[in-house]
Coordinates of N, CA, C and O in Angstrom, one line a residue:
W1 N 97.0 66.7 93.0 CA 96.9 68.0 93.6 C 98.2 68.4 94.2 O 98.5 69.6 94.4
R2 N 98.9 67.4 94.7 CA 100.2 67.8 95.4 C 101.1 68.5 94.5 O 101.8 69.5 94.8
E3 N 101.2 68.0 93.2 CA 102.1 68.6 92.3 C 101.7 70.0 91.9 O 102.5 70.9 91.8
A4 N 100.4 70.2 91.8 CA 99.8 71.6 91.6 C 100.2 72.5 92.7 O 100.5 73.7 92.5
G5 N 100.1 72.0 93.9 CA 100.5 72.8 95.1 C 101.9 73.2 95.1 O 102.3 74.3 95.5
E6 N 102.8 72.2 94.7 CA 104.2 72.5 94.6 C 104.5 73.7 93.5 O 105.3 74.6 93.8
Y7 N 103.8 73.6 92.4 CA 104.0 74.6 91.4 C 103.5 75.9 91.9 O 104.1 77.0 91.6
T8 N 102.4 75.9 92.6 CA 101.9 77.2 93.2 C 102.8 77.8 94.1 O 103.1 79.0 94.1
R9 N 103.4 76.9 95.0 CA 104.4 77.4 95.9 C 105.6 78.0 95.2 O 106.1 79.1 95.7
I10 N 106.1 77.4 94.2 CA 107.2 77.9 93.4 C 106.9 79.3 92.8 O 107.7 80.2 92.7
L11 N 105.7 79.4 92.2 CA 105.3 80.6 91.5 C 104.8 81.7 92.4 O 104.5 82.8 92.0
A12 N 104.6 81.4 93.7 CA 104.1 82.4 94.7 C 104.9 83.7 94.7 O 104.3 84.8 94.7
P13 N 106.3 83.7 94.7 CA 107.0 85.0 94.8 C 106.7 85.9 93.5 O 106.5 87.1 93.7
W14 N 106.6 85.2 92.4 CA 106.3 86.0 91.2 C 104.9 86.6 91.3 O 104.7 87.8 91.0
M15 N 103.9 85.8 91.7 CA 102.5 86.3 91.8 C 102.5 87.4 92.9 O 101.7 88.4 92.7
C16 N 103.2 87.3 93.9 CA 103.3 88.3 94.9 C 103.8 89.6 94.3 O 103.2 90.7 94.5
G17 N 104.9 89.5 93.5 CA 105.4 90.7 92.9 C 104.4 91.3 91.9 O 104.3 92.5 91.9
V18 N 103.7 90.5 91.2 CA 102.7 91.0 90.2 C 101.6 91.7 91.0 O 101.2 92.8 90.7
F19 N 101.1 91.1 92.1 CA 100.1 91.7 92.9 C 100.5 93.0 93.5 O 99.7 94.0 93.5
V20 N 101.6 93.1 94.0 CA 102.1 94.3 94.7 C 102.4 95.4 93.7 O 102.2 96.6 93.9
C21 N 103.0 95.0 92.6 CA 103.5 96.0 91.6 C 102.5 96.5 90.6 O 102.7 97.5 90.0
S22 N 101.4 95.8 90.4 CA 100.5 96.2 89.4 C 99.9 97.6 89.6 O 99.9 98.4 88.7
P23 N 99.5 98.0 90.8 CA 99.0 99.4 91.0 C 100.1 100.4 90.7 O 99.8 101.5 90.2
V24 N 101.4 100.1 91.1 CA 102.4 101.0 90.9 C 102.8 101.2 89.4 O 103.3 102.2 89.0
S25 N 102.6 100.2 88.6 CA 103.0 100.2 87.2 C 102.3 101.3 86.4 O 102.9 101.7 85.4
T26 N 101.2 101.7 86.9 CA 100.5 102.8 86.2 C 101.3 104.1 86.2 O 101.1 105.1 85.4
L27 N 102.3 104.2 87.2 CA 103.2 105.4 87.2 C 104.0 105.6 85.9 O 104.3 106.7 85.6
S28 N 104.2 104.5 85.2 CA 105.0 104.7 84.0 C 104.2 105.5 83.0 O 104.8 106.3 82.2
E29 N 102.9 105.4 83.0 CA 102.1 106.3 82.1 C 102.0 107.7 82.7 O 102.1 108.7 81.9
I30 N 101.8 107.8 83.9 CA 101.7 109.1 84.6 C 102.9 109.9 84.4 O 102.9 111.1 84.1
L31 N 104.1 109.2 84.6 CA 105.4 109.9 84.5 C 105.9 110.0 83.1 O 107.1 110.4 82.9
N32 N 105.1 109.5 82.1 CA 105.5 109.5 80.7 C 106.8 108.6 80.5 O 107.8 109.1 79.9
K33 N 106.9 107.5 81.1 CA 108.0 106.6 81.0 C 107.6 105.2 80.3 O 108.1 104.2 80.7
Q34 N 106.8 105.3 79.3 CA 106.3 104.1 78.6 C 107.4 103.4 77.9 O 107.4 102.2 77.8
E35 N 108.4 104.1 77.5 CA 109.6 103.5 76.8 C 110.3 102.6 77.7 O 110.7 101.4 77.4
I36 N 110.5 103.0 79.0 CA 111.2 102.2 80.0 C 110.3 100.9 80.3 O 110.8 99.8 80.4
N37 N 109.0 101.2 80.3 CA 108.1 100.1 80.6 C 108.2 99.0 79.4 O 108.2 97.8 79.7
F38 N 108.3 99.5 78.2 CA 108.5 98.6 77.1 C 109.7 97.8 77.2 O 109.7 96.6 77.0
Y39 N 110.8 98.4 77.5 CA 112.1 97.7 77.6 C 112.1 96.7 78.8 O 112.6 95.6 78.7
M40 N 111.4 97.1 79.9 CA 111.3 96.1 81.0 C 110.5 94.9 80.5 O 110.8 93.8 80.9
N41 N 109.4 95.1 79.7 CA 108.6 94.0 79.3 C 109.4 93.1 78.3 O 109.3 91.9 78.3
V42 N 110.3 93.7 77.5 CA 111.1 92.9 76.6 C 112.1 92.1 77.4 O 112.2 90.9 77.1
V43 N 112.7 92.6 78.4 CA 113.6 91.9 79.3 C 112.8 90.8 80.0 O 113.3 89.6 80.1
L44 N 111.6 91.1 80.4 CA 110.8 90.1 81.1 C 110.5 88.9 80.2 O 110.6 87.8 80.6
I45 N 110.1 89.2 78.9 CA 109.8 88.1 78.0 C 111.0 87.3 77.7 O 110.9 86.0 77.7
I46 N 112.2 87.9 77.5 CA 113.4 87.2 77.2 C 113.8 86.3 78.4 O 114.1 85.1 78.2
T47 N 113.7 86.8 79.6 CA 114.1 86.0 80.8 C 113.1 84.9 81.0 O 113.4 83.8 81.4
R48 N 111.8 85.1 80.8 CA 110.8 84.1 80.9 C 111.0 82.9 79.9 O 111.0 81.8 80.2
F49 N 111.3 83.3 78.6 CA 111.6 82.3 77.6 C 112.8 81.5 78.0 O 112.8 80.3 77.9
L50 N 113.9 82.2 78.4 CA 115.1 81.5 78.8 C 114.9 80.6 80.0 O 115.4 79.5 80.0
S51 N 114.1 81.0 80.9 CA 113.9 80.2 82.1 C 113.2 78.9 81.7 O 113.6 77.8 82.1
L52 N 112.1 79.0 80.9 CA 111.4 77.8 80.5 C 112.2 77.0 79.5 O 112.2 75.7 79.6
Y53 N 113.0 77.6 78.7 CA 113.8 76.9 77.7 C 114.9 76.1 78.4 O 115.1 74.9 78.1
I54 N 115.6 76.7 79.3 CA 116.7 76.0 80.1 C 116.1 74.9 80.9 O 116.7 73.8 81.0
G55 N 115.0 75.1 81.6 CA 114.3 74.1 82.3 C 113.9 72.9 81.4 O 114.0 71.8 81.8
G56 N 113.5 73.2 80.2 CA 113.1 72.2 79.3 C 114.3 71.4 78.8 O 114.2 70.2 78.7
I57 N 115.3 72.1 78.5 CA 116.6 71.4 78.0 C 117.1 70.5 79.1 O 117.5 69.4 78.8
L58 N 117.1 70.9 80.3 CA 117.6 70.1 81.4 C 116.5 69.1 81.9 O 116.8 68.4 82.9
N59 N 115.3 69.2 81.3 CA 114.2 68.3 81.7 C 113.9 68.4 83.2 O 113.7 67.4 83.9
N60 N 113.8 69.7 83.7 CA 113.6 70.0 85.1 C 112.5 71.1 85.2 O 112.9 72.2 85.1
I61 N 111.3 70.7 85.3 CA 110.2 71.7 85.4 C 110.3 72.6 86.6 O 110.0 73.7 86.6
N62 N 110.8 72.0 87.7 CA 110.9 72.8 89.0 C 112.0 73.9 88.7 O 111.8 75.1 89.1
L63 N 113.1 73.6 88.1 CA 114.1 74.6 87.8 C 113.5 75.7 86.9 O 113.7 76.9 87.1
A64 N 112.8 75.3 85.9 CA 112.2 76.2 85.0 C 111.2 77.2 85.7 O 111.3 78.4 85.5
L65 N 110.4 76.6 86.6 CA 109.4 77.5 87.3 C 110.1 78.4 88.3 O 109.7 79.5 88.5
I66 N 111.1 77.8 89.0 CA 111.9 78.7 90.0 C 112.5 79.8 89.3 O 112.4 81.0 89.7
A67 N 113.2 79.6 88.1 CA 113.8 80.7 87.4 C 112.8 81.7 86.9 O 113.0 82.9 86.9
F68 N 111.7 81.1 86.4 CA 110.6 82.0 85.9 C 110.0 82.9 87.0 O 109.9 84.1 86.8
S69 N 109.8 82.3 88.1 CA 109.3 83.0 89.3 C 110.3 84.1 89.8 O 109.9 85.2 90.0
L70 N 111.5 83.7 90.0 CA 112.5 84.6 90.6 C 112.8 85.8 89.6 O 112.9 86.9 90.0
T71 N 113.0 85.5 88.3 CA 113.3 86.5 87.4 C 112.1 87.5 87.3 O 112.3 88.7 87.3
G72 N 110.9 87.0 87.3 CA 109.7 87.9 87.2 C 109.7 88.7 88.4 O 109.4 89.9 88.4
F73 N 109.9 88.1 89.6 CA 109.8 88.9 90.9 C 110.9 90.0 90.9 O 110.6 91.1 91.2
I74 N 112.1 89.6 90.5 CA 113.2 90.6 90.6 C 113.0 91.7 89.6 O 113.1 92.9 89.9
I75 N 112.5 91.4 88.4 CA 112.3 92.5 87.3 C 111.2 93.4 87.7 O 111.3 94.6 87.7
F76 N 110.0 92.8 88.2 CA 108.9 93.6 88.6 C 109.3 94.5 89.8 O 108.9 95.7 89.8
S77 N 109.9 93.9 90.8 CA 110.3 94.7 92.0 C 111.3 95.8 91.6 O 111.1 97.0 92.0
G78 N 112.3 95.5 90.8 CA 113.3 96.5 90.5 C 112.6 97.7 89.7 O 112.9 98.9 89.9
F79 N 111.8 97.3 88.7 CA 111.1 98.3 87.9 C 110.2 99.2 88.8 O 110.2 100.4 88.6
N80 N 109.5 98.6 89.7 CA 108.6 99.4 90.5 C 109.3 100.3 91.5 O 108.9 101.4 91.8
I81 N 110.4 99.8 92.1 CA 111.2 100.6 92.9 C 111.8 101.8 92.2 O 111.7 103.0 92.6
Y82 N 112.2 101.6 90.9 CA 112.6 102.7 90.0 C 111.5 103.7 89.8 O 111.7 104.9 89.9
L83 N 110.3 103.2 89.5 CA 109.1 104.1 89.3 C 108.8 104.9 90.5 O 108.5 106.1 90.4
V84 N 108.8 104.3 91.7 CA 108.4 105.0 92.9 C 109.5 106.0 93.2 O 109.2 107.1 93.6
S85 N 110.8 105.7 92.9 CA 111.8 106.7 93.2 C 111.7 107.9 92.2 O 112.0 109.0 92.6
L86 N 111.2 107.6 91.0 CA 111.0 108.7 90.0 C 109.8 109.6 90.5 O 109.8 110.8 90.2
A87 N 108.9 109.0 91.2 CA 107.8 109.8 91.7 C 108.2 110.7 92.9 O 107.3 111.4 93.4
G88 N 109.4 110.6 93.3 CA 109.9 111.5 94.4 C 110.1 110.8 95.8 O 110.4 111.5 96.7
V89 N 109.8 109.5 95.9 CA 110.0 108.8 97.1 C 111.5 108.4 97.2 O 112.0 107.8 96.3
S90 N 112.1 108.7 98.3 CA 113.6 108.4 98.4 C 113.7 106.9 98.5 O 112.9 106.1 99.1
K91 N 114.9 106.4 98.1 CA 115.2 105.0 98.1 C 115.2 104.5 99.6 O 114.8 103.4 99.9
K92 N 115.7 105.4 100.5 CA 115.7 105.0 101.9 C 114.3 104.8 102.4 O 114.1 103.8 103.1
K93 N 113.4 105.6 102.1 CA 112.0 105.5 102.5 C 111.4 104.2 101.9 O 110.7 103.5 102.6
I94 N 111.7 103.9 100.7 CA 111.2 102.7 100.0 C 111.7 101.5 100.8 O 110.9 100.6 101.1
V95 N 113.0 101.4 101.0 CA 113.6 100.3 101.8 C 113.0 100.2 103.2 O 112.6 99.1 103.6
C96 N 112.8 101.3 103.8 CA 112.2 101.2 105.2 C 110.8 100.7 105.1 O 110.4 99.9 106.0
M97 N 110.0 101.1 104.2 CA 108.6 100.6 104.0 C 108.6 99.1 103.7 O 107.8 98.4 104.3
L98 N 109.5 98.7 102.8 CA 109.6 97.3 102.5 C 110.0 96.4 103.7 O 109.4 95.4 103.9
L99 N 111.0 96.9 104.4 CA 111.5 96.2 105.6 C 110.4 96.1 106.7 O 110.2 95.1 107.3
K100 N 109.6 97.2 106.8 CA 108.5 97.2 107.8 C 107.5 96.2 107.5 O 107.0 95.4 108.3
A101 N 107.1 96.1 106.2 CA 106.1 95.2 105.7 C 106.6 93.7 105.8 O 105.9 92.8 106.3
F102 N 107.9 93.5 105.5 CA 108.5 92.2 105.6 C 108.5 91.7 107.1 O 108.2 90.6 107.4
K103 N 108.9 92.6 108.0 CA 109.0 92.3 109.4 C 107.6 91.9 109.9 O 107.4 90.9 110.6
C104 N 106.6 92.7 109.5 CA 105.3 92.4 109.9 C 104.8 91.1 109.4 O 104.2 90.3 110.1
S105 N 105.1 90.8 108.2 CA 104.6 89.5 107.6 C 105.3 88.3 108.2 O 104.7 87.2 108.4
V106 N 106.6 88.5 108.5 CA 107.4 87.4 109.1 C 106.8 87.0 110.5 O 106.7 85.8 110.8
I107 N 106.3 87.9 111.2 CA 105.7 87.7 112.5 C 104.5 86.7 112.4 O 104.3 85.8 113.2
Y108 N 103.8 86.8 111.2 CA 102.7 85.9 111.0 C 103.0 84.7 110.2 O 102.3 83.7 110.3
I109 N 104.1 84.7 109.5 CA 104.5 83.5 108.7 C 105.2 82.5 109.6 O 105.0 81.3 109.4
L110 N 106.1 82.9 110.5 CA 106.9 82.0 111.3 C 106.0 81.0 112.1 O 106.3 79.8 112.1
P111 N 104.9 81.4 112.7 CA 104.1 80.4 113.4 C 103.5 79.4 112.4 O 103.4 78.2 112.8
L112 N 103.2 79.8 111.2 CA 102.7 78.8 110.2 C 103.7 77.8 109.9 O 103.5 76.6 109.7
C113 N 105.0 78.3 109.7 CA 106.1 77.4 109.4 C 106.3 76.4 110.6 O 106.6 75.2 110.4
F114 N 106.1 76.9 111.8 CA 106.3 76.0 113.0 C 105.2 74.9 113.0 O 105.5 73.8 113.2
V115 N 104.0 75.3 112.7 CA 102.9 74.3 112.7 C 103.1 73.3 111.6 O 102.9 72.1 111.8
K116 N 103.6 73.8 110.5 CA 103.9 72.8 109.4 C 105.0 71.9 109.8 O 105.0 70.7 109.5
A117 N 106.1 72.4 110.4 CA 107.2 71.6 110.8 C 106.9 70.6 111.9 O 107.5 69.5 111.9
M118 N 105.9 70.9 112.7 CA 105.5 70.0 113.8 C 104.7 68.8 113.2 O 104.5 67.8 113.9
G119 N 104.3 68.9 112.0 CA 103.6 67.8 111.4 C 102.1 67.6 111.8 O 101.6 66.5 111.8
C120 N 101.5 68.8 112.1 CA 100.1 68.8 112.5 C 99.3 68.4 111.3 O 99.7 68.5 110.1
S121 N 98.0 68.0 111.5 CA 97.1 67.6 110.4 C 96.8 68.8 109.6 O 97.0 70.0 110.0
K122 N 96.4 68.6 108.4 CA 96.1 69.6 107.4 C 95.0 70.5 107.9 O 95.0 71.7 107.7
Y123 N 94.0 69.9 108.7 CA 92.9 70.7 109.2 C 93.5 71.8 110.1 O 93.1 73.0 110.0
Y124 N 94.5 71.5 111.0 CA 95.0 72.5 111.9 C 95.9 73.5 111.2 O 95.9 74.7 111.5
E125 N 96.6 73.0 110.1 CA 97.4 73.9 109.3 C 96.4 75.0 108.7 O 96.8 76.2 108.7
I126 N 95.3 74.5 108.1 CA 94.4 75.4 107.5 C 93.8 76.4 108.5 O 93.7 77.6 108.2
M127 N 93.3 75.9 109.6 CA 92.7 76.8 110.6 C 93.8 77.8 111.2 O 93.4 79.0 111.3
F128 N 95.0 77.3 111.4 CA 96.0 78.3 111.8 C 96.4 79.3 110.8 O 96.6 80.5 111.1
A129 N 96.4 78.9 109.5 CA 96.6 79.8 108.4 C 95.5 80.9 108.3 O 95.8 82.1 108.1
I130 N 94.3 80.5 108.5 CA 93.2 81.4 108.5 C 93.3 82.4 109.7 O 93.1 83.6 109.5
L131 N 93.7 81.9 110.8 CA 93.8 82.7 112.0 C 95.0 83.7 111.8 O 94.8 84.9 112.0
C132 N 96.1 83.2 111.4 CA 97.3 84.1 111.1 C 97.0 85.1 110.0 O 97.3 86.3 110.1
G133 N 96.3 84.7 109.0 CA 96.0 85.6 107.9 C 95.0 86.7 108.3 O 95.1 87.8 108.0
S134 N 94.0 86.3 109.1 CA 93.1 87.3 109.7 C 93.8 88.3 110.6 O 93.5 89.5 110.5
L135 N 94.7 87.8 111.4 CA 95.4 88.8 112.3 C 96.3 89.7 111.5 O 96.4 90.9 111.7
Y136 N 96.9 89.1 110.4 CA 97.8 90.0 109.5 C 96.9 91.0 108.8 O 97.3 92.2 108.8
L137 N 95.8 90.6 108.3 CA 94.9 91.6 107.6 C 94.4 92.7 108.6 O 94.4 93.9 108.2
Q138 N 94.1 92.3 109.8 CA 93.6 93.2 110.8 C 94.8 94.2 111.1 O 94.5 95.4 111.2
Q139 N 96.0 93.7 111.3 CA 97.1 94.6 111.6 C 97.4 95.5 110.4 O 97.7 96.7 110.6
T140 N 97.3 95.0 109.2 CA 97.6 95.8 108.0 C 96.5 96.9 107.9 O 96.8 98.1 107.6
Y141 N 95.3 96.6 108.2 CA 94.2 97.6 108.1 C 94.4 98.7 109.2 O 94.2 99.8 108.9
K142 N 94.8 98.3 110.4 CA 95.1 99.3 111.4 C 96.2 100.2 111.0 O 96.2 101.4 111.3
T143 N 97.2 99.6 110.4 CA 98.4 100.4 110.0 C 98.0 101.4 108.9 O 98.3 102.6 108.9
V144 N 97.2 101.0 107.9 CA 96.7 101.8 106.8 C 95.9 102.9 107.4 O 96.0 104.1 107.0
I145 N 94.9 102.6 108.2 CA 94.0 103.6 108.8 C 94.8 104.6 109.7 O 94.6 105.8 109.7
G146 N 95.8 104.0 110.4 CA 96.6 104.9 111.3 C 97.5 105.9 110.5 O 97.8 106.9 111.0
D147 N 97.9 105.5 109.3 CA 98.7 106.4 108.5 C 97.9 107.6 107.9 O 98.5 108.5 107.4
K148 N 96.6 107.5 107.9 CA 95.8 108.6 107.3 C 95.6 109.7 108.2 O 95.6 109.8 109.3

């Protein structure tokens, strides 16, 4: 299970990008930009293949998964920033929203990193993660409701 956890940790940025970008990706259809969506997917398939191929050639699964994760995250993020800017949202506003979300998440992630670095038992790590996750979700909910 430890190895599966390592793979999950490596693939987390990519999955985060997919999770965040999936709702925004429908803008390509709304804005009639399916051709750009097609090219983005071609680039995504090529970079995924190259990531796994290079990792396989070098016999390094971690390198393959890191490259797979990072290229997917970068391509999804870039494509979605492009789509949101086409929808009329300024790049400055996009960056401000992303920085605000990042700042908020760091506030809740740093204590988790501290607990992990202190070498606490897994039970305390899990309980602290649930607490921090709950506080983060509560703060996010307040922010979303406050914006309406």
